[in-house]
Amino acid sequence: MLTVSAIKSASGASDYFLTKAEEYYDEGFMPSFWVGRLQDSLNISGEVDGDTFRNLLDGALPSGKQMGRKTSEGVKHRPGYELCFTAPKSVSIMALCGRDSRIIECFTEAVKRTFTVIEETYAASRVMENGELQTVKTDNLVAACFLHPTSRSGEPNLHAHSLMMNMTQTLDGKIRALYTNRYDSKGLTGGEALFRHNKLLGLIFRNELACLLKENTEYEIVNDNNGSFEIAGVPKTLCDAYSSRRKEILSKQEEMGNFSTKAALAANYITRNRKEMSLNEAKSLWENVNQNQKFEPGQVFGHPEHPGRLEKDIETVAHKPANSFFLNLSKKLRNYVSQAGTDSQILSKKDLAERIVAAAEAHCLSINGSFNVTDIMREATLRAFSELSSQDLVLALSSRMKNEWQMTQSGEYTTVDLMALQDRFMSCLTSRQAKPLMTAKTWLNWRARRNFTYLPGIGKLSVSYTHLTLPTI
């Protein structure tokens, strides 16, 4: 899960998060780190330093420059945005109740990978070129991340508050404020677009976390086919017992008669306890709940204390091929590969990503004659969930965008082949020539080349072009 909100008060945010960081540090939980490419230019890294954190929220750079807009009341600077990444409940239980540090490491890496996607997609600023303000992409941001282990009611709830600063560095080396318009004529999105795309970013985060858990632990991942997952073996009754905050928020939303994202944030604020449990108090609560539920973390396969873990490790080393990580997904594509006339061996990450992006593209085309990048990324991530990282999908998507796509007048995309077919169709209409658009053989070859077929376990690739493929005009 990912929620996005604007930081309203720099002093309020710094006081709260630095105080919590100190409390968790005293209780043995290492809670903070910097993320983002801009940290290199700012010469910061590692744990979040309190003074640097406060200064950056206020727009005070290490160089001594003060960012902001001059007003009669002084310089005003918008602090930035808070992104809250939350692990699935079973992941939180195994990480915290099960004291599995590997999960916390995977969670931290998933936050960093997702932030890289955010940098490459949304980081932009405005610069003056030839007397006009121009929007430019920058591909760099910086955020202070604080790991918190509990909800306000003390239940295990591994989450990270990433406070993204309102700053980015342009090619001239200057650090400027983020461009915050939702969308402009060039299709570049700024900081405010995070609100619009928070569900997609949450999906990307969960996919990264699932991939990392499969790569670095022996836990079995159970997908729900909607972009969420849980760890197999953690009882649902236990997850429900540790989800009282979720029930409170849903109950308040029902009372409000509004189930939107904004309403959920409002309900969260209204129902939250002003006094939070300490981590030590929360651990006592966990012991009681686990005893009542008769749950032992070591019962879950993949946990370091599970008796079958050593046997699993030996089997993994002795019998599994080096690229077995992609075996399950590649099996789904065997028929597709055979139909394409290529070798039906285990596919590489690159091949899998290309085919899944093609499947997502065809799905979007079956709904509408055009699509945007976020639609393709969402569909591709759902199809490759827990098997391919977002970086793999982005590379495949970028390749297709460069070689296969063409932008329409509306700012969306369609395929080059489809645009050529549409142009030919319009030419027939305007010339009033009663002739076929193409022969049956040409159409079958074109359809085969576009791979419009069916992928078992992946979804339909077929696209209806009946309105464009009439034999005569």
XYZ file of C-alpha atoms in Angstrom:
473
model
C 0.000 0.000 0.000
C 1.160 3.534 -0.747
C -0.423 6.800 0.367
C 0.694 10.281 -0.691
C 0.138 13.571 1.119
C 1.607 17.059 1.079
C 3.842 18.046 3.992
C 1.964 20.963 5.540
C 4.440 21.966 8.234
C 8.212 21.549 7.968
C 8.717 22.044 11.712
C 5.872 19.674 12.628
C 7.189 16.928 10.357
C 10.790 17.252 11.528
C 9.863 17.291 15.224
C 7.622 14.215 14.968
C 9.840 12.004 12.828
C 13.094 12.850 14.581
C 11.499 12.197 17.983
C 10.132 8.827 16.825
C 13.514 7.954 15.291
C 15.217 8.597 18.621
C 12.669 6.458 20.486
C 13.028 3.518 18.095
C 16.827 3.825 18.119
C 16.828 3.555 21.927
C 14.690 0.395 21.635
C 17.057 -1.264 19.148
C 15.290 -0.470 15.853
C 17.428 1.274 13.209
C 14.908 3.524 11.573
C 16.185 6.003 8.963
C 18.073 6.425 5.683
C 18.370 8.802 2.724
C 17.208 7.801 -0.747
C 17.418 9.449 -4.165
C 20.108 10.521 -6.636
C 20.112 14.124 -5.428
C 21.753 13.055 -2.170
C 25.086 12.810 -4.013
C 24.934 16.490 -5.035
C 23.897 17.439 -1.489
C 26.713 15.278 -0.043
C 24.426 13.349 2.297
C 24.047 9.584 2.838
C 23.407 6.931 5.454
C 21.259 7.698 8.496
C 19.149 10.839 8.467
C 20.861 13.687 10.297
C 18.427 15.887 12.210
C 19.887 19.278 11.274
C 20.181 18.399 7.573
C 16.628 17.048 7.576
C 15.213 20.242 9.106
C 17.181 22.478 6.759
C 16.109 20.657 3.595
C 12.448 20.736 4.621
C 12.832 24.506 5.084
C 14.557 24.820 1.694
C 17.946 25.700 3.182
C 20.639 24.053 1.045
C 24.129 23.038 2.237
C 25.535 25.727 -0.106
C 23.803 28.392 1.970
C 21.152 29.169 -0.652
C 17.585 29.573 0.585
C 14.913 28.203 -1.731
C 11.442 29.711 -1.835
C 9.231 32.531 -3.033
C 9.752 36.016 -1.645
C 6.646 37.551 -0.093
C 5.900 40.502 2.156
C 6.016 38.053 5.086
C 9.396 36.650 4.074
C 10.519 33.670 2.005
C 7.946 30.880 1.691
C 8.952 27.366 0.649
C 6.721 24.330 0.170
C 8.410 21.482 2.119
C 7.478 18.589 -0.197
C 5.487 15.342 -0.099
C 5.153 12.389 2.261
C 4.946 8.919 0.732
C 3.994 6.150 3.143
C 4.915 2.614 2.012
C 3.177 -0.183 3.959
C 3.959 -3.918 3.875
C 1.181 -6.543 3.654
C 0.066 -7.651 7.114
C 1.594 -11.151 6.933
C 4.925 -9.595 5.894
C 4.828 -7.280 8.905
C 4.024 -10.197 11.212
C 6.942 -12.328 9.990
C 9.357 -9.389 9.984
C 8.476 -8.138 13.477
C 6.884 -10.983 15.446
C 9.178 -13.440 13.648
C 12.188 -11.101 14.011
C 13.335 -11.853 10.476
C 15.751 -9.095 9.507
C 15.886 -10.355 5.912
C 12.320 -9.135 5.388
C 13.167 -5.662 6.688
C 16.130 -5.540 4.287
C 13.864 -6.561 1.387
C 11.303 -3.962 2.431
C 13.950 -1.231 2.548
C 15.278 -2.196 -0.883
C 11.733 -2.224 -2.315
C 11.239 1.354 -1.087
C 14.502 2.393 -2.759
C 13.618 0.705 -6.051
C 10.173 2.296 -6.117
C 11.689 5.684 -5.392
C 13.984 5.185 -8.391
C 10.901 4.688 -10.569
C 9.421 7.875 -9.100
C 12.611 9.790 -9.887
C 12.732 8.608 -13.473
C 9.039 9.281 -14.065
C 7.975 12.335 -12.089
C 11.073 14.421 -11.291
C 10.786 17.669 -13.283
C 11.345 21.389 -12.865
C 10.865 24.639 -14.783
C 13.682 26.611 -16.414
C 13.783 29.768 -18.533
C 14.755 29.079 -22.161
C 14.600 31.757 -24.871
C 12.467 33.953 -22.666
C 9.903 31.221 -21.944
C 9.420 28.860 -19.022
C 10.027 25.277 -20.127
C 9.362 22.025 -18.283
C 12.408 19.755 -18.117
C 12.822 16.254 -16.721
C 15.591 15.902 -14.144
C 15.601 12.236 -12.987
C 16.764 13.112 -9.460
C 15.077 13.615 -6.099
C 15.936 13.207 -2.440
C 13.885 11.903 0.475
C 14.411 11.121 4.129
C 12.945 7.689 4.949
C 11.890 6.635 8.440
C 11.001 2.993 9.144
C 8.233 2.475 11.701
C 7.350 -0.997 13.021
C 3.869 -0.459 14.499
C 0.505 1.140 13.935
C -0.731 3.678 16.468
C -2.578 0.867 18.237
C 0.687 -1.066 18.649
C 0.012 -3.802 16.089
C 2.808 -5.032 13.773
C 2.721 -2.702 10.785
C 6.036 -2.346 8.970
C 5.914 0.909 7.024
C 8.219 3.652 5.801
C 7.513 7.378 5.799
C 9.475 8.861 2.888
C 9.552 12.639 3.089
C 10.386 13.789 -0.433
C 11.921 17.258 -0.515
C 10.564 19.894 -2.881
C 13.809 20.145 -4.840
C 15.608 18.684 -7.846
C 18.776 19.494 -9.799
C 18.615 20.640 -13.434
C 21.340 20.199 -16.066
C 22.849 23.616 -15.277
C 23.677 22.346 -11.784
C 21.127 24.532 -10.024
C 18.767 23.059 -7.443
C 15.222 24.208 -8.102
C 11.723 23.496 -6.809
C 9.788 20.594 -8.306
C 7.371 21.259 -11.130
C 3.981 20.560 -9.568
C 1.444 20.819 -12.406
C -0.483 17.611 -13.000
C 0.045 17.459 -16.750
C 1.298 19.716 -19.506
C 1.235 19.705 -23.303
C 4.446 17.679 -23.510
C 3.054 14.927 -21.339
C 5.540 15.578 -18.510
C 4.175 14.987 -15.039
C 5.309 16.749 -11.884
C 5.000 16.347 -8.132
C 1.210 16.562 -7.991
C 0.956 13.575 -10.360
C 1.982 11.389 -7.413
C -1.543 11.808 -6.067
C -3.087 10.675 -9.335
C -0.786 7.669 -9.760
C -0.450 6.541 -6.138
C -2.284 3.247 -6.838
C 0.095 2.400 -9.672
C 3.107 3.270 -7.510
C 1.681 1.122 -4.707
C 1.377 -1.766 -7.158
C 4.983 -1.268 -8.282
C 6.152 -1.233 -4.654
C 4.323 -4.462 -3.781
C 5.707 -6.137 -6.896
C 9.262 -5.132 -5.967
C 8.768 -6.410 -2.417
C 7.332 -9.745 -3.635
C 10.219 -10.194 -6.097
C 12.819 -9.446 -3.422
C 11.237 -11.850 -0.928
C 11.253 -14.628 -3.546
C 14.875 -13.905 -4.468
C 16.286 -13.564 -0.934
C 14.132 -15.762 1.305
C 12.394 -19.139 1.130
C 8.920 -17.813 1.969
C 6.106 -18.870 -0.347
C 4.277 -15.905 -1.879
C 0.519 -16.118 -2.482
C -0.766 -13.606 -5.062
C -4.397 -12.517 -5.184
C -4.184 -11.644 -8.934
C -5.075 -8.027 -8.116
C -1.605 -6.779 -7.275
C -1.484 -7.829 -3.626
C 0.107 -10.785 -1.857
C 0.628 -12.457 1.490
C 3.140 -14.921 2.902
C 1.778 -18.480 2.834
C 1.343 -20.056 6.258
C 0.399 -16.928 8.201
C -3.226 -17.515 9.326
C -5.828 -15.049 8.070
C -7.372 -14.988 11.550
C -4.059 -13.681 12.898
C -3.859 -11.005 10.184
C -7.420 -9.958 11.058
C -6.568 -9.838 14.763
C -3.725 -7.436 13.960
C -5.850 -5.201 11.687
C -7.932 -3.205 14.155
C -6.763 0.120 12.679
C -8.004 -0.927 9.258
C -11.389 -1.826 10.743
C -11.595 1.544 12.527
C -10.835 3.449 9.314
C -13.365 1.462 7.251
C -16.002 1.914 9.945
C -15.424 5.677 9.954
C -15.590 5.808 6.143
C -18.879 3.919 6.237
C -20.173 6.453 8.745
C -18.992 9.261 6.430
C -20.542 7.552 3.402
C -17.352 8.087 1.414
C -14.786 5.448 0.417
C -12.434 7.621 -1.637
C -8.693 7.892 -0.981
C -9.130 11.369 0.519
C -11.860 10.056 2.823
C -9.567 7.215 3.938
C -6.841 9.724 4.866
C -9.380 11.845 6.733
C -10.754 8.793 8.569
C -7.225 7.748 9.479
C -6.546 11.169 11.000
C -9.863 11.339 12.889
C -9.651 7.858 14.436
C -5.964 7.655 15.304
C -4.799 7.599 18.912
C -2.941 10.688 20.027
C -0.696 8.622 22.290
C 1.187 5.802 20.604
C 2.500 2.616 22.191
C 6.217 2.254 22.654
C 7.883 -0.567 20.763
C 8.487 -2.508 23.980
C 4.803 -2.205 24.916
C 3.849 -3.354 21.428
C 6.068 -6.442 21.707
C 4.214 -7.476 24.874
C 0.937 -7.087 22.985
C 2.260 -9.266 20.144
C 3.207 -12.059 22.553
C -0.304 -12.092 24.039
C -2.052 -12.078 20.660
C 0.219 -14.812 19.265
C -0.421 -16.976 22.333
C -4.187 -16.523 22.009
C -3.986 -17.385 18.299
C -1.579 -20.304 19.022
C 0.844 -18.932 16.451
C 4.566 -19.543 16.311
C 6.583 -17.758 13.568
C 8.775 -20.849 13.231
C 5.739 -22.756 11.933
C 5.830 -20.749 8.703
C 7.932 -22.290 5.955
C 10.813 -19.982 5.069
C 11.363 -18.698 8.596
C 14.926 -19.286 9.852
C 13.592 -21.518 12.668
C 11.435 -23.719 10.408
C 12.741 -27.326 10.528
C 12.405 -27.790 6.752
C 14.467 -24.726 5.826
C 17.854 -26.489 5.762
C 16.479 -29.244 3.537
C 15.023 -26.602 1.214
C 18.395 -24.821 1.015
C 20.203 -28.049 0.066
C 17.609 -28.823 -2.607
C 17.889 -25.297 -4.008
C 21.657 -25.522 -4.413
C 21.758 -29.089 -5.702
C 18.827 -29.335 -8.083
C 17.542 -25.973 -9.307
C 18.920 -24.389 -12.515
C 20.477 -20.952 -12.223
C 17.562 -19.229 -13.946
C 14.787 -21.234 -12.250
C 13.399 -17.995 -10.834
C 11.684 -17.513 -14.198
C 10.630 -21.132 -14.686
C 7.004 -20.739 -13.578
C 6.353 -17.662 -15.685
C 8.154 -19.065 -18.716
C 5.943 -22.166 -18.617
C 2.947 -19.909 -19.185
C 4.599 -18.697 -22.361
C 5.649 -22.061 -23.834
C 2.735 -22.234 -26.268
C 3.290 -18.633 -27.259
C 6.979 -19.232 -27.947
C 6.221 -22.338 -30.008
C 3.680 -20.455 -32.107
C 6.222 -17.729 -32.729
C 8.599 -20.337 -34.107
C 11.379 -19.770 -31.565
C 13.140 -22.063 -29.152
C 10.802 -23.030 -26.311
C 13.479 -23.149 -23.635
C 13.346 -21.102 -20.445
C 13.105 -17.459 -21.412
C 15.386 -14.684 -20.252
C 14.108 -11.774 -18.183
C 14.356 -9.533 -21.241
C 12.260 -11.881 -23.398
C 9.657 -12.348 -20.685
C 9.369 -8.612 -20.102
C 8.960 -7.903 -23.822
C 6.190 -10.473 -24.192
C 4.350 -9.304 -21.085
C 4.482 -5.660 -22.175
C 3.150 -6.755 -25.576
C 0.304 -8.565 -23.791
C -0.478 -5.441 -21.766
C -0.397 -3.310 -24.921
C -2.827 -5.609 -26.714
C -5.161 -5.660 -23.706
C -5.288 -1.854 -23.618
C -5.870 -1.718 -27.382
C -8.771 -4.147 -27.027
C -10.475 -1.606 -24.758
C -9.594 1.516 -26.714
C -7.676 2.361 -29.858
C -5.026 4.169 -27.817
C -3.347 3.931 -24.425
C -1.020 5.792 -22.089
C 2.158 4.662 -20.403
C 0.588 4.268 -16.948
C -2.090 1.916 -18.349
C 0.570 -0.285 -19.950
C 2.723 -0.309 -16.811
C -0.238 -1.233 -14.627
C -1.328 -4.121 -16.859
C 2.243 -5.380 -17.330
C 2.953 -5.308 -13.588
C -0.223 -7.269 -12.834
C 0.790 -9.923 -15.372
C 4.390 -10.195 -14.152
C 3.608 -9.742 -10.449
C 6.267 -11.230 -8.144
C 8.255 -12.561 -11.123
C 9.781 -9.520 -12.887
C 10.956 -6.255 -11.370
C 9.638 -2.899 -12.504
C 13.037 -2.081 -13.999
C 12.754 -5.099 -16.328
C 9.302 -3.962 -17.436
C 10.360 -0.330 -17.862
C 13.212 -1.348 -20.184
C 10.847 -3.412 -22.334
C 8.267 -0.651 -22.309
C 10.850 1.950 -23.358
C 11.955 -0.261 -26.248
C 8.401 -0.637 -27.541
C 7.736 3.068 -27.092
C 10.757 3.869 -29.236
C 10.199 1.286 -31.976
C 6.510 0.379 -32.003
C 4.455 3.297 -30.706
C 3.274 6.575 -32.173
C 1.742 9.484 -30.256
C -1.790 10.511 -31.199
C -3.221 14.020 -31.273
C -4.740 13.455 -27.826
C -1.289 12.864 -26.303
C -1.814 9.110 -25.887
C -0.121 6.334 -27.859
C -1.089 3.719 -30.404
C 0.981 1.307 -32.512
C 2.735 2.304 -35.731
C 1.019 -0.561 -37.582
C -2.412 0.467 -36.376
C -1.811 4.087 -37.393
C -0.730 2.941 -40.888
C -3.861 0.814 -41.165
C -5.997 3.737 -40.047
C -4.353 6.043 -42.601
C -5.055 3.525 -45.349
C -8.635 3.191 -44.210
C -9.128 6.976 -44.274
C -7.490 7.157 -47.704
C -10.019 4.638 -49.024
C -12.851 6.663 -47.551
C -11.732 10.007 -48.956
C -10.971 8.580 -52.426
C -14.193 6.540 -52.377
C -12.323 3.560 -53.764
C -14.249 0.345 -53.282
C -11.259 -1.917 -52.811
C -10.020 -4.220 -50.037
C -7.856 -2.752 -47.305
C -5.670 -5.838 -47.551
C -5.843 -9.424 -48.717
C -6.753 -12.185 -46.308
C -3.164 -13.466 -46.441
C -1.768 -10.001 -45.628
C -4.135 -9.651 -42.680
C -3.223 -13.067 -41.271
C 0.497 -12.300 -41.597
C 0.026 -8.895 -39.966
C -1.976 -10.384 -37.100
C 0.613 -13.129 -36.546
C 3.441 -10.583 -36.571
C 1.623 -8.535 -33.916
C 1.277 -11.702 -31.818
C -2.472 -11.282 -31.288
C -3.132 -14.696 -29.795
C -3.905 -16.206 -26.421
C -1.410 -16.728 -23.629
C -2.443 -19.428 -21.133
C -2.258 -17.984 -17.625
C -1.360 -14.514 -18.915
C -4.540 -13.379 -20.639
C -5.997 -12.649 -24.024
C -3.877 -10.920 -26.608
C -6.583 -10.885 -29.273
C -7.717 -7.455 -30.433
C -10.849 -6.730 -32.406
C -10.249 -4.622 -35.493
C -13.511 -5.545 -37.227
C -14.338 -1.879 -37.813
C -11.009 -1.444 -39.646
C -10.794 -4.692 -41.592
C -13.888 -4.803 -43.767
C -13.054 -6.474 -47.095
C -14.529 -3.572 -49.071
C -15.440 0.064 -48.466
